[in-house]
Coordinates of C-alpha atoms and ligand atoms in Angstrom, one line a residue:
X1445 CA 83.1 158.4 220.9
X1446 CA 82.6 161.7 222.3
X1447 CA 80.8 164.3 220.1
X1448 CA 80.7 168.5 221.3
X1449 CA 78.2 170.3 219.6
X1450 CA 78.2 174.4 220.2
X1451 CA 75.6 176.8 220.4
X1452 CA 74.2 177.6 216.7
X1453 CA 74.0 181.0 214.6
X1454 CA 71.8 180.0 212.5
X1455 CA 71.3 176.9 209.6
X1456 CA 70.8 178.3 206.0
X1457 CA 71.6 175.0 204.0
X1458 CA 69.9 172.8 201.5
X1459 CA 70.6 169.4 202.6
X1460 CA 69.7 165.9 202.0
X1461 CA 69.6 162.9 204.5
X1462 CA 70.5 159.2 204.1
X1463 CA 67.8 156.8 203.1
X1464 CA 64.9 155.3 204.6
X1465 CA 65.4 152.7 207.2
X1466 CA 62.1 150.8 207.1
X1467 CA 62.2 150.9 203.2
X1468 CA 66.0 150.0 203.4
X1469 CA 65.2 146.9 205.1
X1470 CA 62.8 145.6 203.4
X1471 CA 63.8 146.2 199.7
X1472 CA 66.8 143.9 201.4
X1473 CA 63.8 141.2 202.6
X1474 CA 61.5 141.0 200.1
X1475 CA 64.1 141.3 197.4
X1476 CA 65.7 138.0 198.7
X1477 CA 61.8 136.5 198.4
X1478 CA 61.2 137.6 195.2
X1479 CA 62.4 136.0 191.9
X1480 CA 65.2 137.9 190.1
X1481 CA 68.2 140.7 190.8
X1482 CA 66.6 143.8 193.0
X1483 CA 68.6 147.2 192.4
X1484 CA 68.5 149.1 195.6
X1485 CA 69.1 152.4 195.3
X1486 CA 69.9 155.2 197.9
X1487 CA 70.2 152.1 200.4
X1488 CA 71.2 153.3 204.3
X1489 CA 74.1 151.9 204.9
X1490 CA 73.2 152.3 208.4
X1491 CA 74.4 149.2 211.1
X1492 CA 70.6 148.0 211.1
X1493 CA 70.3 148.0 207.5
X1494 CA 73.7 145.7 207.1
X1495 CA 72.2 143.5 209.9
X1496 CA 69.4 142.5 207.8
X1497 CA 71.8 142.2 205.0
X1498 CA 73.8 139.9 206.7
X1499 CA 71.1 137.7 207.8
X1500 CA 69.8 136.9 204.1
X1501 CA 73.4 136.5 203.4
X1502 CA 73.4 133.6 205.8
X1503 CA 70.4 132.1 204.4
X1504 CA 72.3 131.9 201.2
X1505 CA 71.3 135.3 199.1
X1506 CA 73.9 136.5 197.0
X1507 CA 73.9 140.5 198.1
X1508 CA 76.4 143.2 196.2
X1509 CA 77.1 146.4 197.8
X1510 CA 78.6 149.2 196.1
X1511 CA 78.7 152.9 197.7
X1512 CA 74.9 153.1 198.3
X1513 CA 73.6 150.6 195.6
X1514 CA 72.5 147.3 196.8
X1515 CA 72.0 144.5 194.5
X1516 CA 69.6 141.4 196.0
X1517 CA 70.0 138.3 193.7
X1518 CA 66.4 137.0 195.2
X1519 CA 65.9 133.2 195.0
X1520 CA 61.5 133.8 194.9
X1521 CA 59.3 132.5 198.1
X1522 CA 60.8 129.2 198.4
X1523 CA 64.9 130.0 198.2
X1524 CA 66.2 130.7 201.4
X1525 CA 68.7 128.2 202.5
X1526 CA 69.0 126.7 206.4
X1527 CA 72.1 129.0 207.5
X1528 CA 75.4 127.5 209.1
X1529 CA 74.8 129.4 212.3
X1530 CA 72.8 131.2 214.4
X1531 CA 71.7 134.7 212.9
X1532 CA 72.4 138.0 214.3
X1533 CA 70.4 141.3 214.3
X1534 CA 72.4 143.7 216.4
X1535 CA 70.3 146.8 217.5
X1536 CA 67.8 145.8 214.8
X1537 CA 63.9 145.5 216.3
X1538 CA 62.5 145.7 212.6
X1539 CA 65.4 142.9 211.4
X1540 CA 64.4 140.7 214.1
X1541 CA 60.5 141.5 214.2
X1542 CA 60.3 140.7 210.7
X1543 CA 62.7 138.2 210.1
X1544 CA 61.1 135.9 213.0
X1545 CA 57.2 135.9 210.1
X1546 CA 59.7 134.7 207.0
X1547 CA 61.5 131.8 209.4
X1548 CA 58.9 130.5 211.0
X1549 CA 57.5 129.1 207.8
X1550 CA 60.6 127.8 206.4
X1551 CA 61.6 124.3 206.3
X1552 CA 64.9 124.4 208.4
X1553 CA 65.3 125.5 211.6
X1554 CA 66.7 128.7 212.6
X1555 CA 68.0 130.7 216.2
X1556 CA 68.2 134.0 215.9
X1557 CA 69.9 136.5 218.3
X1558 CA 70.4 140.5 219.1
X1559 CA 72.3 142.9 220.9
X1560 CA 72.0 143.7 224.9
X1561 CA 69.0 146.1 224.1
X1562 CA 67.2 143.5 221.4
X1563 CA 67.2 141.0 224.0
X1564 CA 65.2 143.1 226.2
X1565 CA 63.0 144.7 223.2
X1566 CA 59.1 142.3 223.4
X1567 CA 59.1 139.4 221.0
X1568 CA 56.0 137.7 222.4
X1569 CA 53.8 140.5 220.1
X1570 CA 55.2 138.5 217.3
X1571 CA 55.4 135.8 219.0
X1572 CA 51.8 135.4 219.8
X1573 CA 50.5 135.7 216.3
X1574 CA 52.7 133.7 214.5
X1575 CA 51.8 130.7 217.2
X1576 CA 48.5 131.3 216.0
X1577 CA 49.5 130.4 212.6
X1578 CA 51.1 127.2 214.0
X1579 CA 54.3 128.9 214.1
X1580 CA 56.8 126.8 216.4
X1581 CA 59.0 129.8 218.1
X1582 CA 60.7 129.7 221.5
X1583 CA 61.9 132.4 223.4
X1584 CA 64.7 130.9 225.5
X1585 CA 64.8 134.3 227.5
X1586 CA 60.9 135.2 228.9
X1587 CA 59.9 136.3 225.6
X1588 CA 62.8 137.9 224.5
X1589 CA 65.8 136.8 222.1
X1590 CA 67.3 134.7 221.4
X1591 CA 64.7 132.6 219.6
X1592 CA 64.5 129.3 218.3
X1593 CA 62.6 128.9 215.2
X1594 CA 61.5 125.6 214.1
X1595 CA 59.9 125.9 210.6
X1596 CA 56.8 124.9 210.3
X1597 CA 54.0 124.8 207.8
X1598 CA 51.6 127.3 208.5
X1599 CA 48.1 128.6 208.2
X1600 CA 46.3 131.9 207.7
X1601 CA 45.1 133.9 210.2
X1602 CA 42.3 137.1 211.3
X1603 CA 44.4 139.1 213.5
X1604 CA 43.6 142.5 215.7
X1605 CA 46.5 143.9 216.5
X1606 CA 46.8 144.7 220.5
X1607 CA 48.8 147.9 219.5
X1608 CA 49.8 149.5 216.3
X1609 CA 53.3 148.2 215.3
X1610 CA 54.1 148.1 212.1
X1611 CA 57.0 145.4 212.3
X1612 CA 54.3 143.1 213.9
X1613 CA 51.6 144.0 210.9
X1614 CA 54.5 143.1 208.9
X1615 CA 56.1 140.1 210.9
X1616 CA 52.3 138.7 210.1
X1617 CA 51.9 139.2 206.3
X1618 CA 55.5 138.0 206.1
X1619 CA 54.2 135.0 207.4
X1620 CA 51.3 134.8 205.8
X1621 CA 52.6 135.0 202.8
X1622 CA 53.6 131.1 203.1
X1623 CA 50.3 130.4 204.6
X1624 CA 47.5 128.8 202.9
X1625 CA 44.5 131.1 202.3
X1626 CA 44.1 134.6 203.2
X1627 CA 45.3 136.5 205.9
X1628 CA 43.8 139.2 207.7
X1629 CA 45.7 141.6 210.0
X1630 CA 43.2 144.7 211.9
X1631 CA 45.5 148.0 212.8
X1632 CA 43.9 149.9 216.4
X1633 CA 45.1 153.2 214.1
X1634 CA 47.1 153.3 210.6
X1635 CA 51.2 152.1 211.4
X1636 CA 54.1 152.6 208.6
X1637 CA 52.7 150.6 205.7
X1638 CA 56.0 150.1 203.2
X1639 CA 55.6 146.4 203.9
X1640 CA 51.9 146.6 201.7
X1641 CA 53.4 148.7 199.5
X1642 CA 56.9 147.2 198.3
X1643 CA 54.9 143.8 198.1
X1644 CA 52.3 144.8 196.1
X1645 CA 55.0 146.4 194.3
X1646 CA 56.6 142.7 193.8
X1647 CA 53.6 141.4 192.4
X1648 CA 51.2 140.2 195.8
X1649 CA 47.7 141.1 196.5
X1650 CA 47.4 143.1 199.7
X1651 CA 44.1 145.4 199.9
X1652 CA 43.6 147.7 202.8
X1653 CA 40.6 149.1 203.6
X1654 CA 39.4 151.3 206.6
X1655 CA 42.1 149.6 208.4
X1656 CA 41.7 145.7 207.6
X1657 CA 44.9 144.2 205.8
X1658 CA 43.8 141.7 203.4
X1659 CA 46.4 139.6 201.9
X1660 CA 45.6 137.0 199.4
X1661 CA 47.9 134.1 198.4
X1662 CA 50.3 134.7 195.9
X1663 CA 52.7 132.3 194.0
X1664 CA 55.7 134.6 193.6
X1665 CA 57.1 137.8 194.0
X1666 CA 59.6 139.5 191.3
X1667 CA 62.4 141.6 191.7
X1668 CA 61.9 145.7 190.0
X1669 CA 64.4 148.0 190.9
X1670 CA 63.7 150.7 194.2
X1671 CA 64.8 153.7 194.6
X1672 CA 64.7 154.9 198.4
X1673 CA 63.7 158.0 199.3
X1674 CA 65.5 160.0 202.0
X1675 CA 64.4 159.2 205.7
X1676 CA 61.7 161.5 207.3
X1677 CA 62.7 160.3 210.4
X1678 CA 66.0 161.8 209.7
X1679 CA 65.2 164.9 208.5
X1680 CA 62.6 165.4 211.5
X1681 CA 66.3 166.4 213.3
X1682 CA 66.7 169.2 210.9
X1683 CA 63.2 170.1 210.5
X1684 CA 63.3 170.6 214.4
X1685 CA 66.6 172.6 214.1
X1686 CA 65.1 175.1 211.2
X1687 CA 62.4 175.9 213.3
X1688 CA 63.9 176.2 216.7
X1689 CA 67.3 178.1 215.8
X1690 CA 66.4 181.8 215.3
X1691 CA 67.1 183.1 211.5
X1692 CA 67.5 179.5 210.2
X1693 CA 66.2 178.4 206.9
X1694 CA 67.0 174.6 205.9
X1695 CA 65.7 172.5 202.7
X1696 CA 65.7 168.8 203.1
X1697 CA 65.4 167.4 199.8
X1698 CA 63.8 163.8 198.5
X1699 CA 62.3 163.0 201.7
X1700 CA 59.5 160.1 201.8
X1701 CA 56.0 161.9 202.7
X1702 CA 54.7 158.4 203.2
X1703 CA 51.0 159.9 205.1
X1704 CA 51.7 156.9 207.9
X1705 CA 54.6 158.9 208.0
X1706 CA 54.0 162.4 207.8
X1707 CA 52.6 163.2 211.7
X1708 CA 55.6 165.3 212.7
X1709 CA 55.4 167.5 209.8
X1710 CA 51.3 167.6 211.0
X1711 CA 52.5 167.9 214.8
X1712 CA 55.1 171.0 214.3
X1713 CA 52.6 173.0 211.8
X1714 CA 50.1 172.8 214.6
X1715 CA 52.4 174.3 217.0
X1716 CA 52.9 177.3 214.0
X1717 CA 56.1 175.8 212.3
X1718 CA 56.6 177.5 209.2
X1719 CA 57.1 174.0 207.4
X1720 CA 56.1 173.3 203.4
X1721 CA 56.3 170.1 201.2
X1722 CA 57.7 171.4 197.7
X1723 CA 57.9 169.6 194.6
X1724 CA 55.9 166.8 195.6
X1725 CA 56.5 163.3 193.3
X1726 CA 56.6 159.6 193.5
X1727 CA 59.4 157.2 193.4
X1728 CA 58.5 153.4 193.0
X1729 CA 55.3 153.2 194.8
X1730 CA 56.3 155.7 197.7
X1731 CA 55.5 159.7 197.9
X1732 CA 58.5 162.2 198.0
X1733 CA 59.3 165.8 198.7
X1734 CA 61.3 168.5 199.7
X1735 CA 61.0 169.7 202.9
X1736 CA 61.5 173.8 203.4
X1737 CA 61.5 174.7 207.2
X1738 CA 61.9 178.3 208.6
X1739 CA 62.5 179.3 212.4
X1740 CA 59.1 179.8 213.8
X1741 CA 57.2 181.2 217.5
X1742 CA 56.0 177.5 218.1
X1743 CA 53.0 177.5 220.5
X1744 CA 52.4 173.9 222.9
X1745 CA 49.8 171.6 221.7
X1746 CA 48.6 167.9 223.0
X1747 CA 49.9 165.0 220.8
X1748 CA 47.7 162.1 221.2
X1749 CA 45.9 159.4 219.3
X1750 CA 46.1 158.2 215.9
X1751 CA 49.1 160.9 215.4
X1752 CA 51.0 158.7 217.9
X1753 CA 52.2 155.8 215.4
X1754 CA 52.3 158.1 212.5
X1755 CA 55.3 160.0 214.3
X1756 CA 56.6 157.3 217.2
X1757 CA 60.4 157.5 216.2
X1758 CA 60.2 161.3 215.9
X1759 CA 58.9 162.0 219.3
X1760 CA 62.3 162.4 221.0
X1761 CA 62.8 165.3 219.2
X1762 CA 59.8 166.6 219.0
X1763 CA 60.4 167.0 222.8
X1764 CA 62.9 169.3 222.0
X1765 CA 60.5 171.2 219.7
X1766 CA 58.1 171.3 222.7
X1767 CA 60.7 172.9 225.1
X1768 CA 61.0 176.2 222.5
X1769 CA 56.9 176.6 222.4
X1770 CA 54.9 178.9 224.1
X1771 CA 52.7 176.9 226.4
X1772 CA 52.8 173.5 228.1
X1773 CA 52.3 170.2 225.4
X1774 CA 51.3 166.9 226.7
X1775 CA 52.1 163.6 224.9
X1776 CA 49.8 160.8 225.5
X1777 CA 48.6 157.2 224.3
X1778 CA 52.7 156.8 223.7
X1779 CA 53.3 154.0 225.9
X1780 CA 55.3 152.3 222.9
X1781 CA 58.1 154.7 223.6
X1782 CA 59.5 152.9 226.5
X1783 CA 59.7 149.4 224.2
X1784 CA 62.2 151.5 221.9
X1785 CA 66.5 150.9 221.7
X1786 CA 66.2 152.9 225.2
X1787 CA 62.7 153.7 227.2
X1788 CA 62.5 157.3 225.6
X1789 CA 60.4 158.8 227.9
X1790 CA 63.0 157.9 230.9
X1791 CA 66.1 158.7 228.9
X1792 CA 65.0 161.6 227.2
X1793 CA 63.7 163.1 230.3
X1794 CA 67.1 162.0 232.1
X1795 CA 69.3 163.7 229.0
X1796 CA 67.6 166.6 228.9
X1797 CA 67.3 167.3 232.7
X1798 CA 71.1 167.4 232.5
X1799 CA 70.6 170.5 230.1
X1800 CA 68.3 172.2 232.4
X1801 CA 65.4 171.3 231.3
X1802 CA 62.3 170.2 233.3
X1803 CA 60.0 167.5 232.4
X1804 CA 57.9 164.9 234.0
X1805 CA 57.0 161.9 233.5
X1806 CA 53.5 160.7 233.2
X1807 CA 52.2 156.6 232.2
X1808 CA 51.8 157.2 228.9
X1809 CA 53.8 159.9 228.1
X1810 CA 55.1 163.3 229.4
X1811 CA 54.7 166.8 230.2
X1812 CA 57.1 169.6 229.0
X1813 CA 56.8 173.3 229.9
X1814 CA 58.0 175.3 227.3
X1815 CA 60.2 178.9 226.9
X1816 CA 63.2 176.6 229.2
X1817 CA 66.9 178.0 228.8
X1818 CA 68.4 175.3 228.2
X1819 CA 72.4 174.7 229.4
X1820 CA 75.2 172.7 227.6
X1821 CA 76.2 169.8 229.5
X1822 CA 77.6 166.1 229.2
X1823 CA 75.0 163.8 227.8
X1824 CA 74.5 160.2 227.6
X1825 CA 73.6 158.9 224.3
X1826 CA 72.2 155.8 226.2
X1827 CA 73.3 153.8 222.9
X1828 CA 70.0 155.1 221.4
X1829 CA 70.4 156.7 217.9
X1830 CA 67.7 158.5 218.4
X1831 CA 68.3 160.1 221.8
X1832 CA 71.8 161.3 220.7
X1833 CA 70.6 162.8 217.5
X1834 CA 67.7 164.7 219.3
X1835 CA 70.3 165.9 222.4
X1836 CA 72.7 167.3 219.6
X1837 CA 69.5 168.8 218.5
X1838 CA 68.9 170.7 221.9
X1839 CA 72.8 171.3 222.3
X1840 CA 71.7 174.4 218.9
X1841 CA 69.9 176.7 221.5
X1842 CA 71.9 175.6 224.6
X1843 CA 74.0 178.0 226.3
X1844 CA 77.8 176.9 226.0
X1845 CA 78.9 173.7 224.7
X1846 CA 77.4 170.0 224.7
X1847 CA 79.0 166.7 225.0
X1848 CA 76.9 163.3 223.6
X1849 CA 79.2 160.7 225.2
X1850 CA 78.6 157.4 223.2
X1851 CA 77.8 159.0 220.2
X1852 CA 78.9 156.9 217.9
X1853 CA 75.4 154.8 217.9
X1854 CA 74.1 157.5 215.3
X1855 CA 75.7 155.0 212.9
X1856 CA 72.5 152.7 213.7
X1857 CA 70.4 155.3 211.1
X1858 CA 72.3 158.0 210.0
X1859 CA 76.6 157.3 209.7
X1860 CA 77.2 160.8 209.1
X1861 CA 74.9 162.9 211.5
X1862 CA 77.5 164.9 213.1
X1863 CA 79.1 166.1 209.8
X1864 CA 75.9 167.0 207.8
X1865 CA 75.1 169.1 211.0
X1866 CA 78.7 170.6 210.7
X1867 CA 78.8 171.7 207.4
X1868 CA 74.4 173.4 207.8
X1869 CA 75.5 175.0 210.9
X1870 CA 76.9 178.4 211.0
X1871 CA 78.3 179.5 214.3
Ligands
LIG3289 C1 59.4 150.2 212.1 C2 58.2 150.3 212.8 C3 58.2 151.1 214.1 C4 59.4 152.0 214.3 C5 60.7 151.3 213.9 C6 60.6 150.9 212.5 C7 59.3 149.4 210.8 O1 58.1 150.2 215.2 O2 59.4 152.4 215.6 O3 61.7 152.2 214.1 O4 60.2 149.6 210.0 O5 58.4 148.7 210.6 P1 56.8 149.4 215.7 O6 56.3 148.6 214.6 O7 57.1 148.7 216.9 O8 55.8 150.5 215.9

């Protein structure tokens, strides 16, 4: 699918975005471990979202879906069922990452496979602590999917984590929780942590302190209903939009302020976006908000360290945010970017060159000068949600019109991208 996207007027809309993907997910997976019905709502119905769905429906959980309520009739720790055939993830790194800690401490055996850009996404940093567990997993591609997982009992361990990757912190406790005795998982810097919430949430005993995930032995989970907030990572697209198209104004509304969450909002105030969180709650166990953005003079900074994890999927478009600004902003310590659905710092570099802009490359990141005129072009989505999303982004302030060719892998995270851009867009 092609999609054209047209120089913008301005946006002056109040809008909402789909819901979270991480949360999505596992409401889905721990729902299916816990004991009793889980009512899901504001579920993504995103392609990686009914991935993991359809993966606990192989392993024998009943799971309803109606409009955007999901209900998870969980079986508790010790339910799952050996499925009739392989499983499948799709484009889903958090599916597979995740999935891999639950079956390696089952009794069955499983294989479990991907699409062309999972089977090229790392599995040996799961791979590599759940061994250490006693975890019996092989890679029968050089430590990529497909994987065959023989279940195995396993035991706890003390792990440092090499990077900070929230899927393998997770992968990990998942596992741990059908370990005996306590496990222990050490973050380099503070990754996503819905997985610590929602369980503790279910009933476990997960502590973190200064960085240290301690997760003691529990006997069960149980199933309480979730409501998911909207995606941050979503409405970073918007937020970007509000600041760089002159006279916009947009409100996102129920996002998920998560703070392992929250470094884009941190990132584009300290290049002088005019962002504020408004009406600021909770919603079972997770912080929400609306987000009001207004266009803004945004100046270059350096984005490095700790902020890095906090905002990994948003970097794509904050590279768009860094062409408007004054200045010349460096990213760094973002090496993780190139183990992503595409190598982001290669294809958005590539996508955006096509518009005019300059860029360069650097090993752990980039370099953008800012103030670039940017010019519509054809674009390649290079299947990556995120890439496609953050070029229709750029196509606001191009000059002339902008073709995403391949478009349609926005579905991955948000189905209806191109329409809720449509309908804020005046033009
Ligand atoms: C995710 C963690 C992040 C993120 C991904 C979703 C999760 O990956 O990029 O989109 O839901 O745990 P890493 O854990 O590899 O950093």
């Amino acid at each position: 699918m092609n999609i054209t996207v047209s120089t913008a007027k301005n946006i002056n809309k109040t809008l909402a975005v789909p819901g979270d993907k991480s949360i999505s997910h596992r409401a889905v997976m721990f729902g299916a471990l816990a004991k009793g019905t889980t009512e899901i709502k504001g579920f993504l119905m995103g392609e990686d979202c009914l991935s993991t769905i359809d993966c606990f429906r192989k392993l024998g959980i009943e799971i309803e879906v109606e409009d955007e309520c999901v209900r998870v009739c969980g079986k508790g720790l010790r339910g799952l069922k050996a499925p009739s055939e392989a499983l499948y993830v799709g484009n889903s790194g958090t599916t597979i990452r995740l999935i891999t800690g639950i079956l390696a401490a089952q009794n069955f055996d499983t294989r479990i496979s991907g699409d062309e850009s999972i089977c090229k996404r790392p599995m040996n940093r799961v791979i590599a602590p759940l061994s250490k567990m006693g975890a019996n997993i092989e890679s029968t591609n050089n430590g990529y999917a497909p994987l065959n997982i023989k279940g195995s009992q396993l035991k706890a361990i003390d792990y440092t984590l090499p990077v900070a990757s929230a899927q393998v912190k997770s992968s990990v406790i998942l596992a741990g929780l059908f370990a005996q005795g306590q496990t222990i998982v050490r973050e380099p810097a503070p990754s996503r942590d819905h997985t610590e919430i929602m369980l503790n949430y279910f009933g476990a005993n997960i502590k973190n302190e200064k960085g240290v995930i301690v997760s003691a032995p529990v006997e069960e989970l149980y199933a309480k209903p979730i409501d998911v907030p909207g995606d941050i990572s979503s409405a970073a697209f918007f937020m970007v939009a509000g600041l760089i198209v002159p006279g916009s104004e947009i409100v996102i509304k129920n996002v998920g302020i998560n703070k392992t969450r929250t470094g884009i909002i941190d990132a584009l105030k300290q290049m002088g976006g005019d962002i504020s969180v408004e009406n600021e709650r909770n919603t079972t166990g997770e912080p929400i908000g609306d987000i009001r953005v207004r266009y803004s003079e945004l100046k270059a900074i350096t984005l490095e360290g700790d902020i890095i994890p906090r905002m990994i999927d948003e970097i794509p478009v904050f590279v768009v945010a860094a062409l408007c600004a004054e200045g010349t902003t460096v990213i760094r310590d973002a090496t993780e970017l190139k183990v992503k659905e595409s190598n982001r710092i290669v294809t958005m570099i590539e996508e955006l060159g096509k518009m005019g802009a300059e860029l360069s490359e650097t090993e752990d990141g980039m370099i953008i000068s800012g103030k670039q005129k940017l010019k519509g072009n054809t674009v390649y989505s290079h299947l990556d949600h995120r890439v496609a999303m953050s070029c229709a982004v750029a196509a606001l302030i191009a000059e002339g019109t902008t073709t995403i060719t391949e478009a349609e892998c926005v579905n991955i995270s948000f189905p209806d991208f191109f329409e809720v851009l449509n309908k804020a867009v005046n033009d």
